């Protein structure tokens, strides 16, 4: 078993074998989470601090639950209302927190690269819970676990990622991970929601859902942010749903056993038809949420092991 | 600090003269007298002459006209903690820059003759090198009303520019250009389509997309340039592009030249020696304006410089304190200090075989001086004795803490450099020696 990193800042630095390590361990935690006694002790005695500089309910509570189930003391700080408003810089906040000796720091920030910057200034393990439009590694890992459990493998699959690719860190992390595991990735969406230079990413690009979904094993829908709906990037919500919203007719072009995924929260009737989202024969959206907790437990467990090993190798006075 | 006259004639001999005017690159000597160049003597020195002069043996080092650096930001008034005239002047002297052509994007902006006189007075008191100030083109650099171009010119402004603030209102710019034209004043433009480039911190492409950094297409530079050149054609004003950095924008520049418009162009040394990949790891010291470009663009700009299509290389010296750089990439301030690294970084182009030294010094010294109507930038008789003596080959690793600038935000920290300034002369006085 290998996992060599001090932090989980993105999918980009991970080796395929390390991705496998996280998923294998997460599988075990997924089983544990279904038992009545959900308690482990992998993080016993450790302090986990969640710093969310951007609103989040799902990811934050998922990390919270993951930490608590493994026995950590968990504190969540909503940075929107804290000292950041008083002008404290990100680094000062990090240094202040660091003085409280956390072991795990979970950070979400609206600026790409902010979590990397913060990780250089603290001596605990840092987990990126989403930075700007850069990466959201635990989301990609939970998606991977969900796919692996549903399809029985995580390679040689045709996977379509649909919607607002340009502004999505979920898409970036997923593309990186799925490529590392040797899958074919297609991006489907209007050109206004495609990032610049996307043609060089080694993906196939479609501006038509029917063509893009043809023979796909996995259909991954992305959330369209409200503020992008009016005129700026797409003409209107209804035209978007008509052309790019996932409904039964468009899904009909994918493989009959294709699964449907969504990182949530969903805009029913915008990017996805409610009927599809609720169709348990196709949709694995609820399983994604479940795997989220398991994957975060696994990631924090592995980082905690490395943290302990590092401390044993170089004991710190104080 | 630049007024004192030297005591007696000085002969700088045993030098490798770099004369951008004649293209001479070879042994020679320069005689300085009374703050001016009394004689430029290429070739072997005649025996027994200049007996009365103090002799300085250059030991074969290069002697070239001092650099005239267009676009230096000094933090006075308003941001003296980032850079003062004293610290900027010391940095310039250490970098072989003998004239700093200062920017108007101070706080407040240099947009009245009073603020301009303040800056000139401060500079005269504390800077060891010359200052040629630019003034804002519009009041407060807000792009609404033109400044008192006439008064500012009388007070010493050598060019008019709102810095990296694009005058978005085309009517305002066209009026400012035609008014400037009536006075023969030079207008310097920052070419960017302002709406397209809003919020951008990198050049759009595969790399910035993967890093999730808001980015702008290189096409925004062409749009900005095309608009400004159309206005120049309309008004016939004298116009200088502060930085041209993309292939997409070059044809417009060449067309304007062929059409006989009074247009010149510059580029920052950073865009000639660095590319977009340098921002990897979200290194904010590489965040500049316009953003670093693709390698293909960088290479094309080096070619355009060697071909003479780009006239001027500058440092775009922009001091920023640690606080404004130690932020997430998109929130961090733009700009890099460059006065002390301009020459060694430029020598990379020479060592790579892209450009000869006379041509390099045309871009660093002669062309900017000519464009601004300054006397320096030349080695000819009667020119001011503003000179730089340097060893083009001396290798060293740059340590940003050794910089004279108050701000240490250089992208070259820890990098191997080749070429070092040994001495700087302003008005015949040695203001720096190593």
XYZ file of C-alpha atoms in Angstrom:
752
model
C 0.000 0.000 0.000
C 1.398 3.352 -0.975
C 0.404 6.912 -0.395
C 3.355 9.208 -0.121
C 1.951 12.670 0.319
C 1.908 15.084 3.189
C -1.098 16.943 1.840
C -3.978 16.226 -0.498
C -3.926 19.366 -2.623
C -5.073 17.907 -5.896
C -5.311 14.831 -8.084
C -2.467 16.069 -10.260
C 0.393 14.835 -8.006
C -1.169 11.413 -7.301
C 0.111 8.206 -8.834
C -2.557 5.778 -10.127
C -1.454 3.297 -7.480
C -2.030 5.893 -4.775
C -5.505 6.551 -6.115
C -6.116 2.812 -5.821
C -4.889 2.883 -2.223
C -7.351 5.616 -1.276
C -10.239 3.848 -2.986
C -9.470 0.461 -1.416
C -9.398 1.940 2.040
C -12.534 3.981 1.315
C -14.298 0.789 0.286
C -13.619 -0.602 3.742
C -14.861 2.561 5.400
C -17.979 2.465 3.233
C -18.757 -0.940 4.730
C -18.071 0.349 8.221
C -20.363 3.322 7.661
C -23.239 0.945 6.993
C -22.806 -0.780 10.327
C -24.496 0.387 13.468
C -21.214 1.100 15.203
C -19.547 3.519 12.839
C -16.594 4.400 15.022
C -12.972 3.983 14.140
C -9.934 5.351 15.912
C -7.626 6.255 13.057
C -7.728 9.944 14.014
C -8.068 9.484 17.762
C -6.530 12.378 19.654
C -6.127 14.441 16.519
C -7.620 17.837 15.825
C -9.274 18.533 12.510
C -10.122 22.103 11.520
C -12.393 22.860 8.609
C -11.864 26.312 7.112
C -14.401 27.195 4.488
C -13.833 30.551 2.834
C -16.723 29.758 0.523
C -20.192 28.532 1.431
C -20.668 24.810 1.507
C -23.071 22.549 3.311
C -22.424 19.165 1.757
C -18.686 19.049 1.569
C -18.251 20.624 4.973
C -20.646 18.251 6.731
C -19.158 15.307 4.878
C -15.671 16.180 6.157
C -17.072 16.835 9.607
C -18.750 13.471 9.801
C -15.706 11.690 8.388
C -13.463 13.194 11.048
C -15.868 12.461 13.878
C -16.319 8.852 12.845
C -12.567 8.367 13.034
C -12.351 9.913 16.462
C -10.891 13.370 15.710
C -11.882 16.554 17.484
C -13.521 18.513 14.707
C -13.969 22.244 14.542
C -15.611 23.976 11.609
C -15.003 27.619 10.944
C -17.068 29.622 8.528
C -14.436 32.025 7.318
C -16.997 34.224 5.624
C -17.950 35.703 8.970
C -14.598 35.651 10.701
C -11.457 37.729 10.792
C -11.090 37.563 7.021
C -13.742 40.250 6.876
C -11.601 42.289 9.237
C -8.778 42.287 6.712
C -6.633 39.460 8.007
C -4.697 37.827 5.202
C -4.919 34.163 4.365
C -1.401 33.567 5.608
C -1.990 35.302 8.928
C -5.099 33.208 9.418
C -3.095 30.095 8.666
C -0.289 31.021 11.032
C -2.800 31.780 13.787
C -4.508 28.453 13.302
C -1.214 26.640 13.112
C -0.376 27.865 16.592
C -3.332 25.841 17.881
C -1.644 22.638 16.651
C -4.260 21.170 14.368
C -3.326 17.895 12.700
C -5.612 18.110 9.726
C -6.706 21.257 7.985
C -9.540 21.081 5.478
C -9.707 24.192 3.312
C -12.025 25.558 0.688
C -11.177 28.892 -0.907
C -12.580 30.876 -3.857
C -9.099 31.484 -5.339
C -7.186 28.876 -7.342
C -3.927 28.002 -5.647
C -4.933 29.433 -2.275
C -4.822 26.024 -0.586
C -1.336 25.332 -1.989
C -0.193 28.671 -0.593
C -1.660 27.908 2.800
C -0.107 24.445 2.925
C 3.356 26.020 2.721
C 2.772 27.968 5.916
C 1.494 25.287 8.286
C 2.966 22.048 9.589
C -0.175 19.932 9.602
C -1.703 17.922 6.775
C -3.830 20.042 4.450
C -6.771 18.743 2.433
C -8.069 20.772 -0.459
C -11.857 20.919 -0.296
C -11.981 23.007 -3.466
C -9.862 25.987 -4.581
C -11.279 28.390 -7.137
C -11.597 26.601 -10.446
C -8.489 24.569 -9.876
C -9.066 21.262 -8.039
C -11.495 19.433 -5.774
C -9.654 16.147 -5.211
C -11.992 14.425 -2.742
C -14.893 14.956 -5.130
C -12.988 13.243 -7.937
C -12.021 10.403 -5.595
C -15.580 9.868 -4.421
C -16.758 9.932 -8.023
C -14.120 7.357 -8.884
C -15.173 5.117 -6.021
C -18.806 5.405 -7.042
C -17.939 4.485 -10.633
C -15.740 1.588 -9.555
C -18.495 0.140 -7.348
C -21.191 0.596 -9.989
C -19.227 -0.592 -13.034
C -16.862 -3.023 -11.371
C -13.793 -1.267 -12.777
C -12.219 2.155 -13.167
C -10.478 1.811 -16.521
C -11.406 1.656 -20.188
C -14.719 3.388 -19.636
C -16.301 6.051 -21.805
C -17.148 8.924 -19.529
C -18.984 12.091 -20.530
C -18.654 15.179 -18.330
C -21.405 17.601 -19.222
C -22.148 21.240 -18.562
C -20.128 24.107 -17.154
C -16.600 22.775 -17.566
C -15.009 26.230 -17.661
C -15.810 27.193 -14.089
C -15.658 23.713 -12.590
C -12.913 22.421 -10.322
C -14.862 19.162 -10.134
C -14.399 18.711 -13.873
C -10.664 19.409 -13.718
C -9.998 16.954 -10.911
C -12.181 14.330 -12.561
C -10.495 14.696 -15.934
C -7.081 14.308 -14.301
C -8.128 11.264 -12.317
C -9.993 9.515 -15.103
C -7.066 10.026 -17.458
C -4.625 8.626 -14.925
C -6.811 5.523 -14.694
C -6.888 5.180 -18.500
C -10.421 6.103 -19.402
C -11.775 8.020 -22.385
C -13.162 11.351 -21.323
C -15.526 13.485 -23.366
C -16.616 16.963 -22.470
C -20.078 18.043 -23.538
C -21.430 21.561 -23.321
C -21.826 24.878 -25.124
C -18.522 26.484 -26.240
C -19.083 29.382 -23.845
C -18.735 26.974 -20.926
C -15.594 25.263 -22.239
C -12.238 26.420 -20.874
C -9.659 27.983 -23.194
C -7.089 25.531 -24.504
C -9.352 22.570 -23.743
C -8.471 21.016 -27.092
C -5.022 20.257 -25.669
C -6.300 18.379 -22.645
C -6.526 15.034 -24.397
C -10.300 14.919 -24.248
C -12.980 14.710 -26.909
C -15.205 17.763 -27.136
C -18.853 17.805 -28.115
C -21.337 20.627 -28.353
C -24.249 18.256 -28.840
C -25.546 16.018 -26.072
C -26.739 13.229 -28.316
C -23.379 12.865 -30.025
C -21.516 13.332 -26.765
C -23.454 10.698 -24.865
C -23.390 8.061 -27.600
C -22.155 4.755 -26.119
C -21.108 6.274 -22.814
C -20.750 4.168 -19.656
C -20.908 7.115 -17.307
C -22.726 10.437 -17.634
C -21.431 13.010 -15.210
C -23.508 16.165 -14.990
C -22.152 19.400 -13.530
C -24.005 22.087 -11.697
C -24.697 25.293 -13.599
C -24.270 28.257 -11.259
C -27.291 30.534 -11.089
C -25.275 33.624 -11.906
C -24.180 32.141 -15.227
C -27.669 31.468 -16.488
C -28.814 34.820 -17.749
C -27.490 35.863 -21.104
C -23.798 35.937 -20.191
C -22.780 32.385 -20.946
C -26.010 30.829 -22.167
C -29.104 32.508 -23.597
C -31.558 31.219 -21.015
C -32.305 28.465 -18.577
C -34.935 26.927 -20.803
C -32.759 26.874 -23.900
C -29.981 25.315 -21.835
C -32.251 22.599 -20.533
C -33.570 21.948 -24.001
C -30.114 21.535 -25.509
C -27.943 20.330 -22.616
C -30.247 19.217 -19.812
C -30.141 15.480 -19.192
C -33.507 13.867 -19.829
C -34.613 10.342 -20.710
C -34.450 11.011 -24.433
C -30.828 12.209 -24.405
C -29.783 9.542 -21.927
C -31.177 7.044 -24.419
C -28.079 7.625 -26.570
C -25.783 6.364 -23.825
C -25.274 2.668 -23.089
C -28.349 1.013 -21.598
C -26.447 0.393 -18.367
C -24.900 3.873 -18.198
C -24.950 5.485 -14.789
C -25.834 9.114 -14.096
C -23.815 11.223 -11.660
C -24.066 14.737 -10.251
C -21.852 16.383 -7.605
C -24.828 18.294 -6.229
C -26.578 20.441 -5.393
C -28.769 19.846 -8.447
C -30.799 22.352 -10.418
C -33.698 20.169 -11.404
C -35.034 21.203 -14.772
C -31.859 23.098 -15.670
C -29.061 20.587 -16.125
C -30.971 17.470 -15.143
C -34.543 16.239 -15.344
C -35.878 15.351 -11.891
C -37.127 11.998 -13.155
C -33.631 10.940 -14.173
C -32.095 12.146 -10.933
C -34.542 10.047 -8.945
C -34.373 6.943 -11.142
C -32.454 4.575 -8.902
C -31.768 2.186 -11.768
C -29.632 4.878 -13.438
C -28.784 7.566 -10.924
C -25.982 7.003 -8.398
C -26.230 10.524 -7.016
C -27.126 9.362 -3.498
C -24.340 6.826 -3.506
C -21.940 9.636 -4.389
C -22.870 11.410 -1.166
C -22.367 8.195 0.789
C -18.985 7.536 -0.815
C -18.019 11.116 -0.049
C -17.829 10.383 3.661
C -15.926 7.137 3.088
C -13.384 8.698 0.736
C -12.738 11.586 3.118
C -12.233 9.138 5.977
C -9.728 7.229 3.857
C -7.883 10.353 2.749
C -7.592 11.734 6.274
C -6.572 8.331 7.628
C -3.735 8.055 5.089
C -2.531 11.597 5.697
C -2.651 11.016 9.459
C -0.478 7.909 9.072
C 2.090 9.896 7.093
C 1.903 12.661 9.658
C 2.629 10.229 12.493
C 5.417 8.570 10.550
C 6.940 11.969 9.825
C 6.772 12.999 13.459
C 8.324 9.730 14.574
C 11.178 10.275 12.135
C 11.763 13.862 13.199
C 10.456 14.516 16.680
C 9.556 18.123 17.313
C 10.186 19.827 20.629
C 7.429 21.877 22.229
C 22.505 64.798 -7.098
C 23.422 64.785 -10.782
C 24.693 68.369 -11.064
C 28.226 68.203 -9.691
C 30.845 68.602 -12.435
C 33.839 66.269 -12.406
C 37.176 67.834 -11.442
C 39.266 66.966 -14.478
C 39.009 65.028 -17.713
C 38.783 61.266 -17.317
C 39.881 58.742 -19.879
C 38.155 55.370 -19.771
C 40.562 53.226 -21.782
C 41.177 49.576 -22.562
C 37.410 49.116 -22.956
C 35.257 47.137 -25.344
C 33.128 49.939 -26.757
C 29.502 49.202 -27.546
C 28.198 51.993 -29.714
C 24.598 51.504 -30.806
C 24.769 54.481 -33.177
C 27.643 53.266 -35.305
C 27.253 49.566 -34.547
C 30.838 49.467 -33.281
C 31.654 46.589 -30.929
C 35.379 46.539 -30.300
C 38.315 48.006 -28.396
C 38.383 51.702 -27.679
C 38.278 54.479 -25.136
C 36.034 57.346 -24.080
C 37.201 60.736 -22.846
C 34.904 62.466 -20.382
C 35.130 66.159 -19.664
C 32.747 68.438 -17.822
C 30.015 65.864 -17.631
C 29.956 65.219 -21.364
C 31.691 62.870 -23.722
C 34.603 64.866 -25.123
C 35.694 62.105 -27.466
C 34.766 58.583 -28.407
C 37.873 56.767 -29.585
C 37.344 53.387 -31.192
C 40.450 51.387 -32.013
C 43.900 51.543 -30.413
C 44.681 54.596 -28.294
C 47.237 57.025 -29.852
C 50.479 57.022 -27.844
C 51.167 59.866 -25.479
C 47.895 61.680 -25.888
C 45.438 62.734 -23.156
C 48.324 63.065 -20.696
C 46.371 65.468 -18.498
C 43.430 63.116 -18.073
C 42.821 60.818 -15.167
C 43.040 57.316 -16.536
C 40.655 54.503 -15.706
C 41.622 51.084 -17.013
C 38.465 49.220 -18.000
C 40.395 45.924 -18.312
C 38.532 44.927 -21.428
C 35.067 45.294 -19.940
C 32.201 46.585 -22.085
C 31.526 50.301 -22.073
C 28.129 51.342 -23.411
C 25.780 54.279 -23.166
C 23.796 54.163 -19.913
C 20.379 52.561 -20.047
C 17.308 54.754 -20.474
C 14.583 52.712 -18.825
C 11.052 53.660 -19.884
C 8.347 52.779 -17.400
C 9.924 52.773 -13.949
C 7.496 52.915 -11.062
C 8.791 54.812 -8.056
C 6.494 54.840 -5.040
C 6.674 58.604 -4.589
C 4.292 60.111 -3.884
C 2.137 57.672 -1.951
C 3.928 54.331 -1.677
C 7.367 55.209 -0.440
C 7.439 52.010 1.615
C 7.625 50.118 -1.670
C 10.227 52.293 -3.382
C 11.595 55.778 -2.859
C 13.537 57.926 -5.308
C 16.589 57.125 -3.221
C 16.187 53.326 -3.310
C 15.085 53.328 -6.948
C 18.034 55.543 -7.840
C 20.475 53.230 -6.084
C 18.919 50.226 -7.809
C 19.168 52.000 -11.154
C 22.824 52.863 -10.581
C 23.551 49.255 -9.646
C 21.797 48.117 -12.810
C 23.501 50.494 -15.243
C 20.356 52.569 -15.700
C 21.357 56.211 -15.989
C 17.914 57.641 -16.736
C 14.716 56.393 -15.121
C 11.707 57.364 -17.174
C 9.214 57.276 -14.344
C 5.575 56.319 -14.475
C 2.655 58.459 -13.436
C 0.703 55.692 -11.678
C 1.571 56.966 -8.226
C -0.834 57.901 -5.431
C -1.933 60.527 -6.209
C -1.215 60.183 -9.904
C 1.280 62.593 -11.437
C -1.390 64.539 -13.248
C -0.670 68.176 -12.353
C 2.480 70.268 -12.771
C 2.586 70.637 -8.973
C 2.826 66.896 -8.304
C 5.315 66.584 -11.137
C 7.535 69.290 -9.654
C 7.381 67.551 -6.287
C 8.597 64.323 -7.845
C 11.373 66.089 -9.747
C 12.497 67.929 -6.624
C 12.594 64.717 -4.588
C 14.500 62.968 -7.347
C 17.043 65.776 -7.634
C 17.659 65.626 -3.888
C 18.215 61.907 -3.487
C 18.589 59.993 -6.754
C 22.071 59.345 -8.107
C 20.693 58.866 -11.642
C 18.645 61.083 -13.906
C 14.864 61.182 -13.857
C 12.748 61.874 -16.912
C 9.176 61.830 -15.659
C 6.079 60.821 -17.526
C 2.746 62.375 -16.637
C -0.754 60.982 -16.687
C -2.731 61.418 -19.876
C -6.026 61.827 -18.025
C -6.787 63.341 -14.635
C -6.450 60.807 -11.858
C -5.799 58.213 -14.605
C -9.570 57.865 -14.681
C -9.941 58.127 -18.426
C -12.446 60.971 -18.337
C -10.656 64.306 -18.805
C -7.243 64.998 -20.269
C -4.541 66.456 -18.032
C -2.871 69.835 -18.580
C -0.604 68.393 -21.216
C 0.924 71.768 -22.046
C 1.771 72.770 -18.486
C 3.020 69.285 -17.682
C 5.284 69.380 -20.715
C 6.651 72.729 -19.615
C 7.265 71.229 -16.174
C 9.344 68.455 -17.717
C 7.056 65.577 -18.649
C 8.649 63.574 -21.463
C 5.590 61.465 -22.317
C 1.973 61.005 -21.339
C 0.498 57.754 -20.175
C -2.069 56.365 -17.788
C 0.168 53.353 -17.229
C -1.643 50.050 -17.322
C -4.989 51.804 -16.986
C -6.448 51.698 -20.500
C -8.347 54.829 -21.550
C -11.480 52.910 -22.379
C -13.462 55.882 -23.668
C -12.379 56.186 -27.273
C -13.608 59.743 -27.557
C -11.507 60.843 -24.598
C -8.449 59.132 -26.041
C -8.937 60.571 -29.516
C -9.180 64.091 -28.094
C -6.170 63.607 -25.852
C -4.197 62.304 -28.824
C -5.066 65.210 -31.068
C -4.355 67.723 -28.306
C -1.005 66.031 -27.601
C -0.253 66.089 -31.323
C -0.649 69.881 -31.427
C 2.077 70.138 -28.770
C 4.285 67.443 -30.236
C 3.845 65.432 -27.032
C 4.408 61.684 -27.031
C 1.558 59.483 -25.815
C 2.299 56.023 -24.471
C -0.454 53.422 -24.525
C -1.042 50.141 -22.731
C -2.693 47.949 -25.338
C -5.378 45.701 -23.925
C -9.038 45.408 -24.704
C -10.164 46.435 -21.225
C -13.406 44.483 -20.973
C -12.009 41.224 -22.316
C -9.001 41.412 -20.016
C -10.924 42.358 -16.882
C -9.949 40.194 -13.914
C -7.396 38.235 -15.927
C -4.221 37.100 -14.199
C -2.740 34.900 -16.931
C -2.791 34.260 -20.669
C -5.595 31.924 -21.658
C -4.680 28.463 -22.817
C -4.265 24.912 -21.659
C -1.948 25.875 -18.847
C -3.946 28.647 -17.163
C -7.124 26.590 -17.578
C -5.600 23.623 -15.773
C -4.400 25.906 -13.026
C -7.834 27.492 -12.832
C -6.515 31.026 -13.178
C -8.775 33.630 -14.790
C -7.128 34.403 -18.098
C -7.324 36.602 -21.154
C -6.804 35.713 -24.791
C -3.672 37.188 -26.388
C -6.119 38.611 -28.929
C -7.054 41.305 -26.387
C -3.669 42.897 -26.990
C -4.252 43.039 -30.713
C -7.667 44.615 -30.201
C -6.197 47.255 -27.921
C -3.416 47.964 -30.390
C -5.679 48.085 -33.447
C -7.940 50.572 -31.730
C -5.102 52.832 -30.648
C -3.442 52.709 -34.059
C -6.696 53.645 -35.761
C -6.850 56.679 -33.492
C -3.231 57.504 -34.237
C -3.981 57.351 -37.954
C -6.911 59.684 -37.337
C -5.031 62.177 -35.167
C -1.452 61.722 -36.428
C -0.161 61.809 -32.874
C 3.218 60.464 -31.787
C 2.545 57.151 -30.069
C 4.545 54.535 -28.220
C 3.227 51.100 -27.265
C 4.486 50.411 -23.756
C 4.660 46.641 -24.253
C 3.887 44.521 -27.274
C 4.012 40.880 -26.239
C 2.055 38.725 -28.683
C 2.367 37.460 -32.234
C -1.233 38.405 -32.831
C -0.484 42.100 -32.329
C 2.682 42.359 -34.454
C 1.135 42.692 -37.922
C -0.856 45.745 -36.826
C 2.331 47.409 -35.627
C 4.154 46.680 -38.877
C 1.239 47.969 -40.941
C 1.172 51.218 -38.993
C 4.899 51.687 -39.576
C 4.576 51.020 -43.280
C 1.793 53.573 -43.431
C 4.251 56.096 -42.039
C 2.585 56.636 -38.677
C 4.781 57.944 -35.882
C 4.597 54.732 -33.872
C 7.212 52.921 -31.788
C 6.952 49.926 -29.520
C 8.564 48.581 -26.400
C 8.586 45.357 -24.459
C 9.503 44.400 -20.929
C 12.515 42.199 -20.364
C 10.252 39.731 -18.575
C 8.269 39.046 -21.718
C 11.514 38.428 -23.603
C 13.000 35.975 -21.109
C 10.088 34.269 -19.314
C 6.922 32.525 -20.417
C 3.543 31.473 -19.039
C 4.906 28.238 -17.583
C 6.945 30.249 -15.108
C 3.825 30.947 -13.054
C 3.603 27.224 -12.253
C 3.072 26.616 -8.567
C 1.157 29.908 -8.424
C 4.361 31.912 -8.084
C 3.105 35.448 -7.732
C 6.491 37.055 -8.421
C 5.847 36.050 -12.028
C 2.499 37.837 -12.142
C 2.998 40.838 -14.404
C 0.878 42.996 -16.657
C 0.231 41.984 -19.374
C 0.554 38.373 -18.203
C 3.480 36.234 -19.345
C 2.801 34.703 -22.743
C 3.213 31.392 -24.518
C 6.735 30.341 -25.487
C 5.870 30.841 -29.179
C 4.994 34.452 -28.416
C 8.152 35.013 -26.420
C 10.297 33.618 -29.223
C 8.470 35.747 -31.794
C 9.068 38.863 -29.700
C 12.784 38.133 -29.484
C 12.809 37.805 -33.255
C 10.884 41.052 -33.672
C 13.358 42.788 -31.397
C 16.343 41.484 -33.350
C 14.672 42.576 -36.592
C 14.185 46.079 -35.213
C 10.392 45.909 -35.190
C 10.404 46.405 -31.445
C 12.369 49.514 -30.537
C 12.733 49.542 -26.793
C 13.410 47.094 -23.951
C 12.456 48.259 -20.485
C 12.309 46.799 -17.020
C 8.707 47.884 -16.258
C 10.099 48.117 -12.746
C 7.116 47.665 -10.442
C 7.974 47.357 -6.772
C 5.465 45.457 -4.641
C 5.814 44.669 -0.972
C 5.680 41.126 0.383
C 2.148 41.606 1.670
C 0.693 42.348 -1.734
C 2.466 39.330 -3.264
C 1.874 36.752 -0.517
C -1.691 36.176 -1.629
C -3.490 33.672 -3.824
C -2.389 34.238 -7.429
C -5.471 36.027 -8.699
C -5.618 38.286 -5.639
C -1.909 39.130 -5.638
C -0.573 42.410 -7.010
C 0.989 42.498 -10.489
C 4.472 43.616 -11.369
C 8.117 42.844 -10.807
C 11.156 44.905 -9.911
C 13.635 45.055 -12.757
C 16.093 47.947 -12.597
C 18.946 45.764 -11.390
C 18.150 42.713 -13.506
C 17.363 44.494 -16.793
C 20.905 44.297 -18.133
C 21.870 40.787 -16.956
C 18.520 39.419 -18.137
C 18.911 41.201 -21.487
C 22.326 39.630 -21.849
C 20.593 36.245 -21.964
C 19.444 37.255 -25.445
C 23.035 38.107 -26.359
C 24.482 34.903 -24.928
C 21.818 32.874 -26.717
C 22.974 34.448 -29.980
C 19.720 36.292 -30.698
C 21.090 39.804 -30.737
C 24.450 41.630 -30.847
C 25.448 44.080 -28.163
C 25.186 47.267 -30.274
C 21.652 46.317 -31.260
C 20.815 45.422 -27.672
C 21.992 48.829 -26.520
C 20.002 50.484 -29.260
C 16.943 49.008 -27.564
C 18.121 49.730 -24.033
C 19.661 53.187 -24.466
C 19.686 54.857 -27.867
C 16.118 54.271 -29.052
C 14.366 55.222 -25.809
C 16.478 58.381 -25.525
C 15.731 59.370 -29.105
C 12.061 58.652 -28.759
C 11.780 60.884 -25.706
C 14.006 63.624 -27.131
C 16.714 63.048 -24.526
C 20.394 63.637 -25.227
C 21.694 60.421 -23.666
C 21.855 56.916 -25.041
C 24.864 57.643 -27.282
C 28.639 57.515 -27.149
C 29.192 60.410 -29.532
C 31.011 63.612 -28.772
C 28.889 66.131 -26.899
C 26.510 63.548 -25.481
C 26.142 63.481 -21.707
C 28.688 61.199 -20.036
C 26.077 58.659 -18.943
C 27.776 55.304 -19.250
C 27.652 51.744 -18.063
C 30.710 49.560 -17.660
C 29.946 45.856 -17.450
C 31.373 42.385 -17.712
C 29.044 40.541 -20.091
C 30.198 37.102 -18.964
C 30.472 37.227 -15.158
C 28.305 34.442 -13.772
C 26.420 34.602 -10.492
C 23.230 33.420 -8.820
C 20.827 36.226 -8.049
C 19.836 36.638 -4.420
C 16.912 38.984 -4.116
C 18.005 40.137 -0.682
C 21.039 41.790 -2.276
C 18.880 44.095 -4.413
C 18.962 47.818 -3.704
C 15.229 48.174 -4.271
C 13.099 48.404 -1.159
C 10.866 45.762 -2.706
C 12.424 42.444 -3.580
C 9.791 41.046 -5.916
C 12.060 39.801 -8.675
C 11.185 36.760 -10.781
C 14.901 36.031 -11.162
C 15.522 35.158 -7.513
C 17.805 32.133 -7.280
C 18.386 32.081 -11.026
C 21.741 31.921 -12.755
C 22.621 35.211 -14.394
C 25.488 36.021 -16.684
C 26.701 39.604 -16.894
C 27.303 42.136 -14.204
C 27.541 45.917 -13.975
C 30.982 47.072 -12.838
C 30.427 50.791 -12.940
C 27.825 53.406 -13.769
C 28.572 57.004 -14.723
C 26.012 59.762 -14.705
C 27.027 63.171 -15.937
C 30.631 62.002 -15.817
C 30.434 61.037 -12.138
C 30.881 57.441 -11.113
C 27.693 56.677 -9.149
C 28.229 52.953 -8.818
C 31.182 50.637 -8.793
C 31.675 47.008 -8.015
